[in-house]
Coordinates of C-alpha atoms and ligand atoms in Angstrom, one line a residue:
X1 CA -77.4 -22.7 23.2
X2 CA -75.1 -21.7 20.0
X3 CA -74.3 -24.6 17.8
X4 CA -71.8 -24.4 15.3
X5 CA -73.0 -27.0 12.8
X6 CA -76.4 -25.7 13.2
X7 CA -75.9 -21.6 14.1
X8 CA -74.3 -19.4 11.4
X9 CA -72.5 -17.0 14.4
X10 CA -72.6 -16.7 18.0
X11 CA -75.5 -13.8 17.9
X12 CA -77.0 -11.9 21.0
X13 CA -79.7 -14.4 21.4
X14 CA -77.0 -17.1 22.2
X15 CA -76.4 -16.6 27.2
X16 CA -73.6 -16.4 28.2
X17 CA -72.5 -18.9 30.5
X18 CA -73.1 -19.5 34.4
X19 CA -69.4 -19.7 35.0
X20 CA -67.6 -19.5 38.2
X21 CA -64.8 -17.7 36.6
X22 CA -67.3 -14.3 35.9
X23 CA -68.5 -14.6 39.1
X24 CA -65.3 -14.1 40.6
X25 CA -64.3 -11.4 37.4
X26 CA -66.5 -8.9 37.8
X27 CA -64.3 -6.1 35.7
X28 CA -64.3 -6.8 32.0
X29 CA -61.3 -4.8 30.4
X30 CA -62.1 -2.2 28.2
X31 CA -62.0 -3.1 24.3
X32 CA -63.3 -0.9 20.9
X33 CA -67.0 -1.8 21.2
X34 CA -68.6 -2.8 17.9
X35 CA -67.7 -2.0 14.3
X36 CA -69.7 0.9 12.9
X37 CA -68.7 1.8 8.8
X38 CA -66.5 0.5 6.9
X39 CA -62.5 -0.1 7.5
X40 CA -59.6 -1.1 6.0
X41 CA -57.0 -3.1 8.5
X42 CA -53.5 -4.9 8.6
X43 CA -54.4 -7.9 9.8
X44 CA -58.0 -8.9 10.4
X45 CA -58.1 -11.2 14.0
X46 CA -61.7 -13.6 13.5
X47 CA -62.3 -14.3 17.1
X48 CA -61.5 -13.2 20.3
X49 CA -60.2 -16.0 22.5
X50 CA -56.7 -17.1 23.4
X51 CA -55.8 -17.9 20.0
X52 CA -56.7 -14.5 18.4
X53 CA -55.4 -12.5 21.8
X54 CA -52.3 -14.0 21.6
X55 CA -51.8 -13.2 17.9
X56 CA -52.8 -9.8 18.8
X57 CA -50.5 -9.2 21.1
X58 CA -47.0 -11.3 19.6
X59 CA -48.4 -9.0 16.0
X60 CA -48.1 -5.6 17.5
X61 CA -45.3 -6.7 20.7
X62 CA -43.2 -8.6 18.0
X63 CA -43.5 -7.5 14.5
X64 CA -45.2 -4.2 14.6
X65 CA -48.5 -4.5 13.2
X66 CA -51.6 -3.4 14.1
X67 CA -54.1 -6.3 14.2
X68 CA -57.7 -5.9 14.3
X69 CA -59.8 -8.4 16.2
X70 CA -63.3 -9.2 15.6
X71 CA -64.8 -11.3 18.5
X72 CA -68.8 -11.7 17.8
X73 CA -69.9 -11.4 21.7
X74 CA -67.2 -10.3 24.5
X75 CA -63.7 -11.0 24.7
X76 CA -63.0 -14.5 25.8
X77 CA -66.9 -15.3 25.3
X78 CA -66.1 -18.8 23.7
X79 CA -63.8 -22.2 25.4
X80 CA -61.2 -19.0 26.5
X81 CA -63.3 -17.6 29.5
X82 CA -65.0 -21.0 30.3
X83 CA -62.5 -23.7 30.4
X84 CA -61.3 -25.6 32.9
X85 CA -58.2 -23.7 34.2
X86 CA -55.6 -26.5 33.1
X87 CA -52.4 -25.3 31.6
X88 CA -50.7 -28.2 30.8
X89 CA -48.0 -29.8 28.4
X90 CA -51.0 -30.9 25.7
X91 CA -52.8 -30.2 23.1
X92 CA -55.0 -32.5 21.1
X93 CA -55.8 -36.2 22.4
X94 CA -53.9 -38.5 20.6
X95 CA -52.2 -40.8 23.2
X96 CA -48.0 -40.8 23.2
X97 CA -47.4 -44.2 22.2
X98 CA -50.3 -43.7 19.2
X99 CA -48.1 -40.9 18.4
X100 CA -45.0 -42.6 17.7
X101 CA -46.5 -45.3 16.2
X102 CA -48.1 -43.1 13.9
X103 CA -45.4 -40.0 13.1
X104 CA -42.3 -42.1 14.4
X105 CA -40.5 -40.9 17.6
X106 CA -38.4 -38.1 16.1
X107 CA -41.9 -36.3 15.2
X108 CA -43.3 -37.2 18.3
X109 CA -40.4 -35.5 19.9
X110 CA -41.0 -32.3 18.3
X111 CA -44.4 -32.3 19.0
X112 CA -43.3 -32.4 22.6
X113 CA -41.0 -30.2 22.0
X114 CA -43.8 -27.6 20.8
X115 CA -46.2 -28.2 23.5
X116 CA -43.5 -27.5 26.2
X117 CA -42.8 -24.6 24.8
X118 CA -46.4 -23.9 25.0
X119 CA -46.2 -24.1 28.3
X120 CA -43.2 -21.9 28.8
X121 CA -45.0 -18.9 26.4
X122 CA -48.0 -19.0 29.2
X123 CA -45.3 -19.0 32.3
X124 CA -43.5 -16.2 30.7
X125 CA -46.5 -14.1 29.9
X126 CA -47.4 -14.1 33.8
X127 CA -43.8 -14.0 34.9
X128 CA -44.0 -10.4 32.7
X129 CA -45.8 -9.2 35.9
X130 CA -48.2 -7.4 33.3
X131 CA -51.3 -8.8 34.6
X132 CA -52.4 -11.5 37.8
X133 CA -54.1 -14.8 37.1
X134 CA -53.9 -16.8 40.2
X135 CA -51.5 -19.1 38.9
X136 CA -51.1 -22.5 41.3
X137 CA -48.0 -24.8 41.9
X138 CA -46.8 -27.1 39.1
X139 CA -48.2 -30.6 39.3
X140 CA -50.7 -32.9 36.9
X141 CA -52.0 -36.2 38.0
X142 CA -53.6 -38.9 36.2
X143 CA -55.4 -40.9 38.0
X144 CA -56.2 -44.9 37.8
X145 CA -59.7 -45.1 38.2
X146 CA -60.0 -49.0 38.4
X147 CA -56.8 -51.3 39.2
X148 CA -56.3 -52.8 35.9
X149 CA -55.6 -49.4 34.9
X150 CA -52.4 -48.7 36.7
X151 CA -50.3 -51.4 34.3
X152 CA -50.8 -48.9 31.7
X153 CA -49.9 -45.5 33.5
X154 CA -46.4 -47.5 33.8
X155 CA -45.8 -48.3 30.5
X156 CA -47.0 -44.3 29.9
X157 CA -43.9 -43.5 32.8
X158 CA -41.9 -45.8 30.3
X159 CA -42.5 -43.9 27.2
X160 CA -42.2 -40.6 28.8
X161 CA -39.2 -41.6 30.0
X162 CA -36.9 -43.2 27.4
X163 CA -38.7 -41.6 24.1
X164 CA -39.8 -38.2 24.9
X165 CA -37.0 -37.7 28.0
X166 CA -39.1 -36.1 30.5
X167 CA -39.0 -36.8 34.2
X168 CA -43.1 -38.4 34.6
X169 CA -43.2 -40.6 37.4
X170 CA -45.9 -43.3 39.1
X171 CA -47.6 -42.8 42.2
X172 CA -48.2 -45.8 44.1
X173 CA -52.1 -46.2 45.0
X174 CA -50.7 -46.4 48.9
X175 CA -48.7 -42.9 48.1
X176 CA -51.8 -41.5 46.7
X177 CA -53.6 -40.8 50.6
X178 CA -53.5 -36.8 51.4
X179 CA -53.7 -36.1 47.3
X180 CA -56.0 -37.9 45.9
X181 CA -58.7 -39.8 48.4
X182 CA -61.8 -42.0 47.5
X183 CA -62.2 -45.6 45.6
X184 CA -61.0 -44.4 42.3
X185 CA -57.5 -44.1 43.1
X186 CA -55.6 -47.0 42.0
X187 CA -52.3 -45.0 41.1
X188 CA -51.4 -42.4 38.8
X189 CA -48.8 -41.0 36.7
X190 CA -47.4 -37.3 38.4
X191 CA -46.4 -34.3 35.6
X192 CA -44.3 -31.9 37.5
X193 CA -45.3 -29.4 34.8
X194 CA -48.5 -28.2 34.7
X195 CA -50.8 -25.6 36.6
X196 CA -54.1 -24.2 37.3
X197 CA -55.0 -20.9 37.1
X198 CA -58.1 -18.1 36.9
X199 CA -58.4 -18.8 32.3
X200 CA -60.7 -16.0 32.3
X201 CA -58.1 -13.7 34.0
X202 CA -55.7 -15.1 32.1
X203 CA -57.5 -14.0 28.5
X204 CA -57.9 -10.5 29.9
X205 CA -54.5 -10.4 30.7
X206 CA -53.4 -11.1 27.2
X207 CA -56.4 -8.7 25.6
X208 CA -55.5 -5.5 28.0
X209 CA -51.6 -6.6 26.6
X210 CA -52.6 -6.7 22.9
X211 CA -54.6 -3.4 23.5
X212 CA -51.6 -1.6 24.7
X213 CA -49.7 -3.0 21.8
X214 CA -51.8 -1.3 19.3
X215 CA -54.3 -4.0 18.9
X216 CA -57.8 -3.0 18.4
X217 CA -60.5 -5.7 19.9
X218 CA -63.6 -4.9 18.4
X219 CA -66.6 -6.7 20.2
X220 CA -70.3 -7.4 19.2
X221 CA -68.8 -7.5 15.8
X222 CA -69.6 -11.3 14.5
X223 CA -68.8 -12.1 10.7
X224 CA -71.9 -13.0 9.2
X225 CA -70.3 -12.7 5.6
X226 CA -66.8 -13.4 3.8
X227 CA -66.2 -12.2 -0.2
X228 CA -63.4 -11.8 -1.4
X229 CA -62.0 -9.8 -4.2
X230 CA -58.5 -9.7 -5.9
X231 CA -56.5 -10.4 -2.8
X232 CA -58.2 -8.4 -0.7
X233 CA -60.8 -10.2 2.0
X234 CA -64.4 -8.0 2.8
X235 CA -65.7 -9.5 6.1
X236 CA -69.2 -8.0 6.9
X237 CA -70.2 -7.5 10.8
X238 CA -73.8 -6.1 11.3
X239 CA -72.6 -2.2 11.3
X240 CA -69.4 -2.4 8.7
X241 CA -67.4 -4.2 6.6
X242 CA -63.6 -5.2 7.4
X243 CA -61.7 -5.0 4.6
X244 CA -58.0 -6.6 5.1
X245 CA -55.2 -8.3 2.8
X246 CA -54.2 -11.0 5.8
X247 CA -57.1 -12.7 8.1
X248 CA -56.1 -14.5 10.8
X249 CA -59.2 -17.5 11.3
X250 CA -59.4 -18.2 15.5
X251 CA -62.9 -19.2 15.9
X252 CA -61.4 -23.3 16.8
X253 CA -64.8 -25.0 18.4
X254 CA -66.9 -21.9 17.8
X255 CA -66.4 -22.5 14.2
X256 CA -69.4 -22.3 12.2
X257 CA -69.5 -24.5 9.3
X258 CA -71.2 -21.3 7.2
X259 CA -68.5 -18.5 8.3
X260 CA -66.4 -19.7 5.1
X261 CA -66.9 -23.3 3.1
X262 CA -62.9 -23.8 2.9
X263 CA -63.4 -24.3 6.8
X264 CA -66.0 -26.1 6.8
X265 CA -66.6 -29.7 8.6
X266 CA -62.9 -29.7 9.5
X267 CA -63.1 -30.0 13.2
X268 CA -66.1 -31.3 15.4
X269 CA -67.5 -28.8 17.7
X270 CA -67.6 -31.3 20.9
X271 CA -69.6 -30.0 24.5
X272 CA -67.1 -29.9 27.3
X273 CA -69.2 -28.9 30.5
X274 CA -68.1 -28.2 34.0
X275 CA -69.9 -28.1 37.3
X276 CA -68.7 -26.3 40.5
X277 CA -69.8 -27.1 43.8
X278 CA -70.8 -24.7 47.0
X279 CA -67.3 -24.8 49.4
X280 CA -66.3 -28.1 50.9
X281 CA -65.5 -28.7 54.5
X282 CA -62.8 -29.2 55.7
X283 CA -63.4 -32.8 56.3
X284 CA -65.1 -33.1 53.0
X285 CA -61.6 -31.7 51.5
X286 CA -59.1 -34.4 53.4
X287 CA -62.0 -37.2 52.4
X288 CA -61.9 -36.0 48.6
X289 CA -59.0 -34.1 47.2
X290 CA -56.8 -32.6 49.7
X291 CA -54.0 -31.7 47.0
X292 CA -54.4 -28.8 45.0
X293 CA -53.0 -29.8 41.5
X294 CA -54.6 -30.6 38.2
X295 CA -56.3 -34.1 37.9
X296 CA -57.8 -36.2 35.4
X297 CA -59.0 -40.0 35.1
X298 CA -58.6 -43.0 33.2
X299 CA -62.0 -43.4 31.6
X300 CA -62.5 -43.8 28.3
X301 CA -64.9 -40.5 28.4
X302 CA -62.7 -39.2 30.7
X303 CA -62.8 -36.6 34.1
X304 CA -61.0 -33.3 35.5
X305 CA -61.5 -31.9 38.4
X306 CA -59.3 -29.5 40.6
X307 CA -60.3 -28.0 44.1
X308 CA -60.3 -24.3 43.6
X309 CA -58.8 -21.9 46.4
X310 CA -61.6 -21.2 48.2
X311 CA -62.2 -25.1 48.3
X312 CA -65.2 -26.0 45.8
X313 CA -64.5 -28.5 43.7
X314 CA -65.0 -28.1 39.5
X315 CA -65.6 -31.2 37.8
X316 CA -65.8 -31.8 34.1
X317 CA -66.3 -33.9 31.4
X318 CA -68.1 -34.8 28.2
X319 CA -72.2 -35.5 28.0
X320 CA -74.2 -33.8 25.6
X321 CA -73.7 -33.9 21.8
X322 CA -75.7 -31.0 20.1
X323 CA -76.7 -27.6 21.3
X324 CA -80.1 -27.7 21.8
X325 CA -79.7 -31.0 24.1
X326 CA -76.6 -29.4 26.3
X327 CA -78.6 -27.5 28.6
X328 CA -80.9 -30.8 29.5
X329 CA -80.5 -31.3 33.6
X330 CA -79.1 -34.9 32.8
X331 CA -76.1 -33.8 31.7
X332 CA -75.5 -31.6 35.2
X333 CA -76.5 -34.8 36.9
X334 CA -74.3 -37.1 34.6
X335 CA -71.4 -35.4 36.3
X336 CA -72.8 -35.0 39.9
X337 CA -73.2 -38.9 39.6
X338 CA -69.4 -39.2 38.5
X339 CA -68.1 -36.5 41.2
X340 CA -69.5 -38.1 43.9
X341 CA -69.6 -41.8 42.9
X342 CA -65.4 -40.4 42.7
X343 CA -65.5 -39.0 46.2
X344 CA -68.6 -40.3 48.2
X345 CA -67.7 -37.7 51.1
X346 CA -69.1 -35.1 48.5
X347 CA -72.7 -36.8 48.1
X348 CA -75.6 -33.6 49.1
X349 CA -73.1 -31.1 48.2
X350 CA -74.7 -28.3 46.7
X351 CA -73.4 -27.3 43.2
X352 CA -73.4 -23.4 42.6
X353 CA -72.2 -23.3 38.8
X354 CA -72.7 -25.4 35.6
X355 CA -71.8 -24.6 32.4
X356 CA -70.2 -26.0 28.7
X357 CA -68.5 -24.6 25.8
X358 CA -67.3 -26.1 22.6
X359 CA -63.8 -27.7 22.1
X360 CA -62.5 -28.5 18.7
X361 CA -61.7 -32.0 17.5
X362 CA -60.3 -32.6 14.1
X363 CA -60.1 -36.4 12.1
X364 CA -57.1 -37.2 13.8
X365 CA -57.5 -35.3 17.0
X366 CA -54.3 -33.3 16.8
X367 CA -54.3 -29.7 16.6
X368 CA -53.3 -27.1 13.7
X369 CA -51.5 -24.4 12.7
X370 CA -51.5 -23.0 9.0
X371 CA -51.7 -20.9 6.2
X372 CA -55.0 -22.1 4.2
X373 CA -54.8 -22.9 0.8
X374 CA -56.1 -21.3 -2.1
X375 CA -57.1 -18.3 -0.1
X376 CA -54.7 -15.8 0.0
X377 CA -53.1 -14.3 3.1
X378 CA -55.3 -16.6 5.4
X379 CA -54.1 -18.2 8.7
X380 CA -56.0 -20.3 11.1
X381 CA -55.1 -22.3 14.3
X382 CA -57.1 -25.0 16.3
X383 CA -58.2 -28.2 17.2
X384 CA -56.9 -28.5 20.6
X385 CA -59.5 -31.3 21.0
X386 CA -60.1 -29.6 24.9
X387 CA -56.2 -29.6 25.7
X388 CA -55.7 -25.9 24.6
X389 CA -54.9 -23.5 27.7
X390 CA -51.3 -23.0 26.8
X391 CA -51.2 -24.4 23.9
X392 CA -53.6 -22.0 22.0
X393 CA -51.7 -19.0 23.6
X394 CA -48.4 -20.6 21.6
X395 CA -49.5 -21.0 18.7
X396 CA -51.4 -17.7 18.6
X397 CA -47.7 -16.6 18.6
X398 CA -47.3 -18.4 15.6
X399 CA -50.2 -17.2 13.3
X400 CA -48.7 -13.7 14.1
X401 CA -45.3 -15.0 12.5
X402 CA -46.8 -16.3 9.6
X403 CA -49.0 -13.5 9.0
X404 CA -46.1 -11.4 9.2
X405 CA -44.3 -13.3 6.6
X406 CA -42.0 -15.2 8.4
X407 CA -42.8 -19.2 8.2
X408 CA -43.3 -21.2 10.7
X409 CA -40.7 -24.1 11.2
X410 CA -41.5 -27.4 13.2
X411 CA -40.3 -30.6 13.3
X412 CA -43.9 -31.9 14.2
X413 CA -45.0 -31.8 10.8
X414 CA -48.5 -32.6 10.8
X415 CA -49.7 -28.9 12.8
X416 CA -48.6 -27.1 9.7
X417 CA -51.1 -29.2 7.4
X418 CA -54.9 -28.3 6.4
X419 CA -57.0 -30.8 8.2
X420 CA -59.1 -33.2 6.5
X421 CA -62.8 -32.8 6.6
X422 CA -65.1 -34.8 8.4
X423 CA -66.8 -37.3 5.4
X424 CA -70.5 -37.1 5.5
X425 CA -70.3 -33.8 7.9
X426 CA -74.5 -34.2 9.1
X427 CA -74.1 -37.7 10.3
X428 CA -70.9 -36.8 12.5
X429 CA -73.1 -35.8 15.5
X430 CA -74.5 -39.6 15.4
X431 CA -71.1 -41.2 14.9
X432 CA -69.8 -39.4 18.0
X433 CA -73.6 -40.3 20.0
X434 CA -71.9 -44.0 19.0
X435 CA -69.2 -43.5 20.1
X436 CA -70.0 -41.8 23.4
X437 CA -72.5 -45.1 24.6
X438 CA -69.6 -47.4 23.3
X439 CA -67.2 -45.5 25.4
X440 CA -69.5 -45.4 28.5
X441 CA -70.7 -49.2 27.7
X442 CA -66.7 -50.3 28.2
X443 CA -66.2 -48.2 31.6
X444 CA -69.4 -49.5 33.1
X445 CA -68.3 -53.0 32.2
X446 CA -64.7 -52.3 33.9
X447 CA -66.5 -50.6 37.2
X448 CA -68.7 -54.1 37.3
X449 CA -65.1 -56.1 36.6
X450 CA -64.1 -54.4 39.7
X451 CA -66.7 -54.8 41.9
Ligands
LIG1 C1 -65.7 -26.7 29.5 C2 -64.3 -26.6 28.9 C3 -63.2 -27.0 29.7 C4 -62.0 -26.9 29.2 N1 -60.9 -27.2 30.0 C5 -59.6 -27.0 29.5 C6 -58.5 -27.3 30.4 O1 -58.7 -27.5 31.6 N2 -57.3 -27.2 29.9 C7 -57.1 -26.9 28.6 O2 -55.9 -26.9 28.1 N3 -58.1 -26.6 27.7 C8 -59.4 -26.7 28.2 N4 -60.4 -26.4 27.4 C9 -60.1 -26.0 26.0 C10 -59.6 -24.5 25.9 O3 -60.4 -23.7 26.7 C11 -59.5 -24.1 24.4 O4 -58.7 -25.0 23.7 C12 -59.0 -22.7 24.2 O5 -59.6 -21.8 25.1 C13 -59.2 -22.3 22.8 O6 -59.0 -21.0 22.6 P1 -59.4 -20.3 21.2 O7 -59.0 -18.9 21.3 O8 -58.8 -21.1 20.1 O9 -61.0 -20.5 21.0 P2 -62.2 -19.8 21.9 O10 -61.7 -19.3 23.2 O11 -63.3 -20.8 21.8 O12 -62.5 -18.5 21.0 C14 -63.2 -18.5 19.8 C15 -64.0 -17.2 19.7 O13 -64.5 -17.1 18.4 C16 -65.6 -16.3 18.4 N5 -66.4 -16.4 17.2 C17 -66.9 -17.5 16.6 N6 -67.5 -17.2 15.4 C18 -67.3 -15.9 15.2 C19 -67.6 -15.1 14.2 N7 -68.3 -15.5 13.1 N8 -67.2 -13.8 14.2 C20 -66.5 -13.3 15.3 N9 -66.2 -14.1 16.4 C21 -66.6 -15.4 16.3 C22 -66.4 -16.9 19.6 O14 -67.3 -16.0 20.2 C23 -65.2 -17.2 20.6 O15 -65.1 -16.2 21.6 C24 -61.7 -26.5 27.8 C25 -62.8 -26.1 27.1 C26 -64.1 -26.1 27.6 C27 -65.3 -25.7 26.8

């Protein structure tokens, strides 16, 4: 599978993935097909996810120009057509009370601040009636998955409460039965804002929106090479070179660290894989997860899961650490193991999809959103550390603004700065394999703490 510290571009070697979201997408929306010769552009788009639709789109919808996107396989190829379906008020995985530790509370505020509005830029693209994504009702739970974790979701209700002023409440374990069933539900903390939806549906949406605002969404056009000269930037695809005066960087996890050295070893390409299973029963549904919202768990290497409408479940979560490893059967069973170890009514269950993608994680885990220095007219966003649904769409919106001219004002100061690179870039992949048996070690202990 592509890897983006070891791949220099996503080329046509590189499947796609078995996702349940192109089974049930069938109709790709038109786009430019390929670059063939040589042209000169506005605003050159690198990638063709969320982050460089939405730019897209808020470039010609809000400021007039013409942006040109480059996607190196099809539209929404990367995280965009292969997450998870959470749209959620997050971005990044930085816990809130590290936060204001860290920043102070007025920052963490604004951060808040920024990632609602995240939200509210998704629900107001689907509430333009301009395309259908099978949005579900509001509603996030996370979920205790041993006892001794619920203390904690409380003092999270606490801080959410007083510091950031927003209305999360606990779930007793007892009020859990009919939403969340099975041994691992100790409690949780309920977000009344939050949704599920079709993602893949959702990217289209925005690309056949950017298209009819002038966009032009080039695919099978990687970059394989950047020059530049004066302030003019020459990105070479296999049939032409771009040339254009403002690029707009939206690679994020697909990111490879030879597309441009400025970029390089600034976020960690991390696997994010998702199985989902044949259709539950109906008793298999009341035994498991009878609600429909969003979920996630306590662990340290933590779990989502949703039931979709037509009542499968999708489970995800974190296994493999490099490319050529991800598509190893362990990994599929790693999270068979969790699912039904989580809801023992599901053990036999057939599983009909599997599939992964790479999420971006920088040093400090929080995402970005700025003008690159010593490079001209170049703009990148990322780093949504596998939290990036709605928040990729926003600041998509963002990188249009800037490219435009206009800067882009936040009280969360720490999006708007150039991440710091990884030290020692080609031992990161064992530093995270550390990590990962660390974090596993410590939930293992915890499930043998509680019996
Ligand atoms: C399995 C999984 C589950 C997830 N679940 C959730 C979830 O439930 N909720 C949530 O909020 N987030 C989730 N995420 C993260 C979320 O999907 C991403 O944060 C978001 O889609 C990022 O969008 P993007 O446009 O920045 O990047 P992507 O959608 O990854 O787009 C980057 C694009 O750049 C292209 N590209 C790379 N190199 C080149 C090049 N040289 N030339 C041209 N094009 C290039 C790639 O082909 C790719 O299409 C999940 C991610 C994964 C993988």
């Amino acid at each position: 599978m592509y890897d983006p510290l070891v791949h220099s571009f996503p080329d046509q070697k590189q499947s796609g993935p078995d996702s349940y979201w192109l089974k049930v997408n069938t109709k790709a929306p038109e786009d430019d097909g390929a670059v063939t010769g040589d042209i000169d552009v506005d605003v050159a788009i690198i990638g063709g996810g969320y982050t460089g639709l939405s730019a897209a789109l808020a470039l010609g919808r809000d400021h007039g120009i013409k942006a040109t996107v480059l996607e190196a396989r099809s539209s929404a190829w990367g995280c965009s057509g292969r997450n998870g379906s959470f749209a959620r008020i997050s971005g990044g995985r930085v816990p809130w009370s590290t936060l204001v530790k860290t920043y102070g509370a007025d920052i963490a505020r604004a951060y808040f601040g920024e990632l609602r509005q995240g939200l509210d830029t998704v629900r107001a693209l689907i509430a333009s009636g301009e395309f259908e994504c099978d949005k579900q009702p509001d509603g996030v739970y996370k979920v205790a998955t041993f006892a001794n974790h619920a203390a904690a979701l409380r003092r999270e209700e606490e801080l959410y409460n007083t510091v950031l002023g927003y209305p999360a409440r606990y779930v007793d374990a007892g009020r859990l039965g009919g939403i969340h069933e099975g041994p691992e539900s100790h409690g949780a903390l309920y977000l009344p804002d939050g949704f599920s939806l079709d993602p893949l549906k959702l990217a289209q949406g925005i690309h056949r929106m950017a298209r009819s605002h002038g966009a032009r969404i080039h695919t099978n056009s990687p970059v394989i090479g950047w020059k530049t000269a004066g302030d003019t930037h020459h990105l070479s695809t296999p049939a032409g070179t771009v040339r254009a005066k403002r690029v707009i960087v939206a690679t994020n996890g697909y990111t490879s660290s030879q597309l441009h050295a400025r970029l390089a070893a600034r976020i960690l390409p991390v696997h994010s894989q998702i199985i989902v299973t044949a259709p539950m029963t109906q008793a298999q549904v009341e035994a498991s997860l009878p609600s429909g919202n969003c979920m996630f768990d306590t662990r340290g290497l933590l779990f989502y899961y949703r039931r979709l409408p037509d009542n499968r479940m999708l489970f995800g979560g974190r296994s493999a650490i490099s490319g050529a490893d991800a598509s190893a059967p362990r990994h599929r069973q790693y999270l068979y193991d969790a699912m039904t170890r989580k809801f023992p009514a599901l053990a036999g269950i057939d599983v009909d999809h599997w599939w992964g993608g790479w999420v971006a994680v920088t040093r400090n885990s929080l995402p970005f959103c700025y003008r690159v220095p010593g490079l001209g007219e170049v703009f990148t966003a990322g780093g949504y550390a596998g939290s990036g649904v709605s928040f990729s769409v926003h600041l998509g919106t963002k990188l249009a603004m800037m490219a435009a001219g206009l800067p882009f004002e936040t009280g969360a100061t720490f999006l708007t700065r150039e991440p710091d690179r990884y030290p020692f870039a080609s031992f990161i992949r064992f530093g995270q394999w550390m990590a990962y048996r660390w974090l596993n070690a410590k939930d293992a202990r915890e499930a043998r703490r509680a019996g």
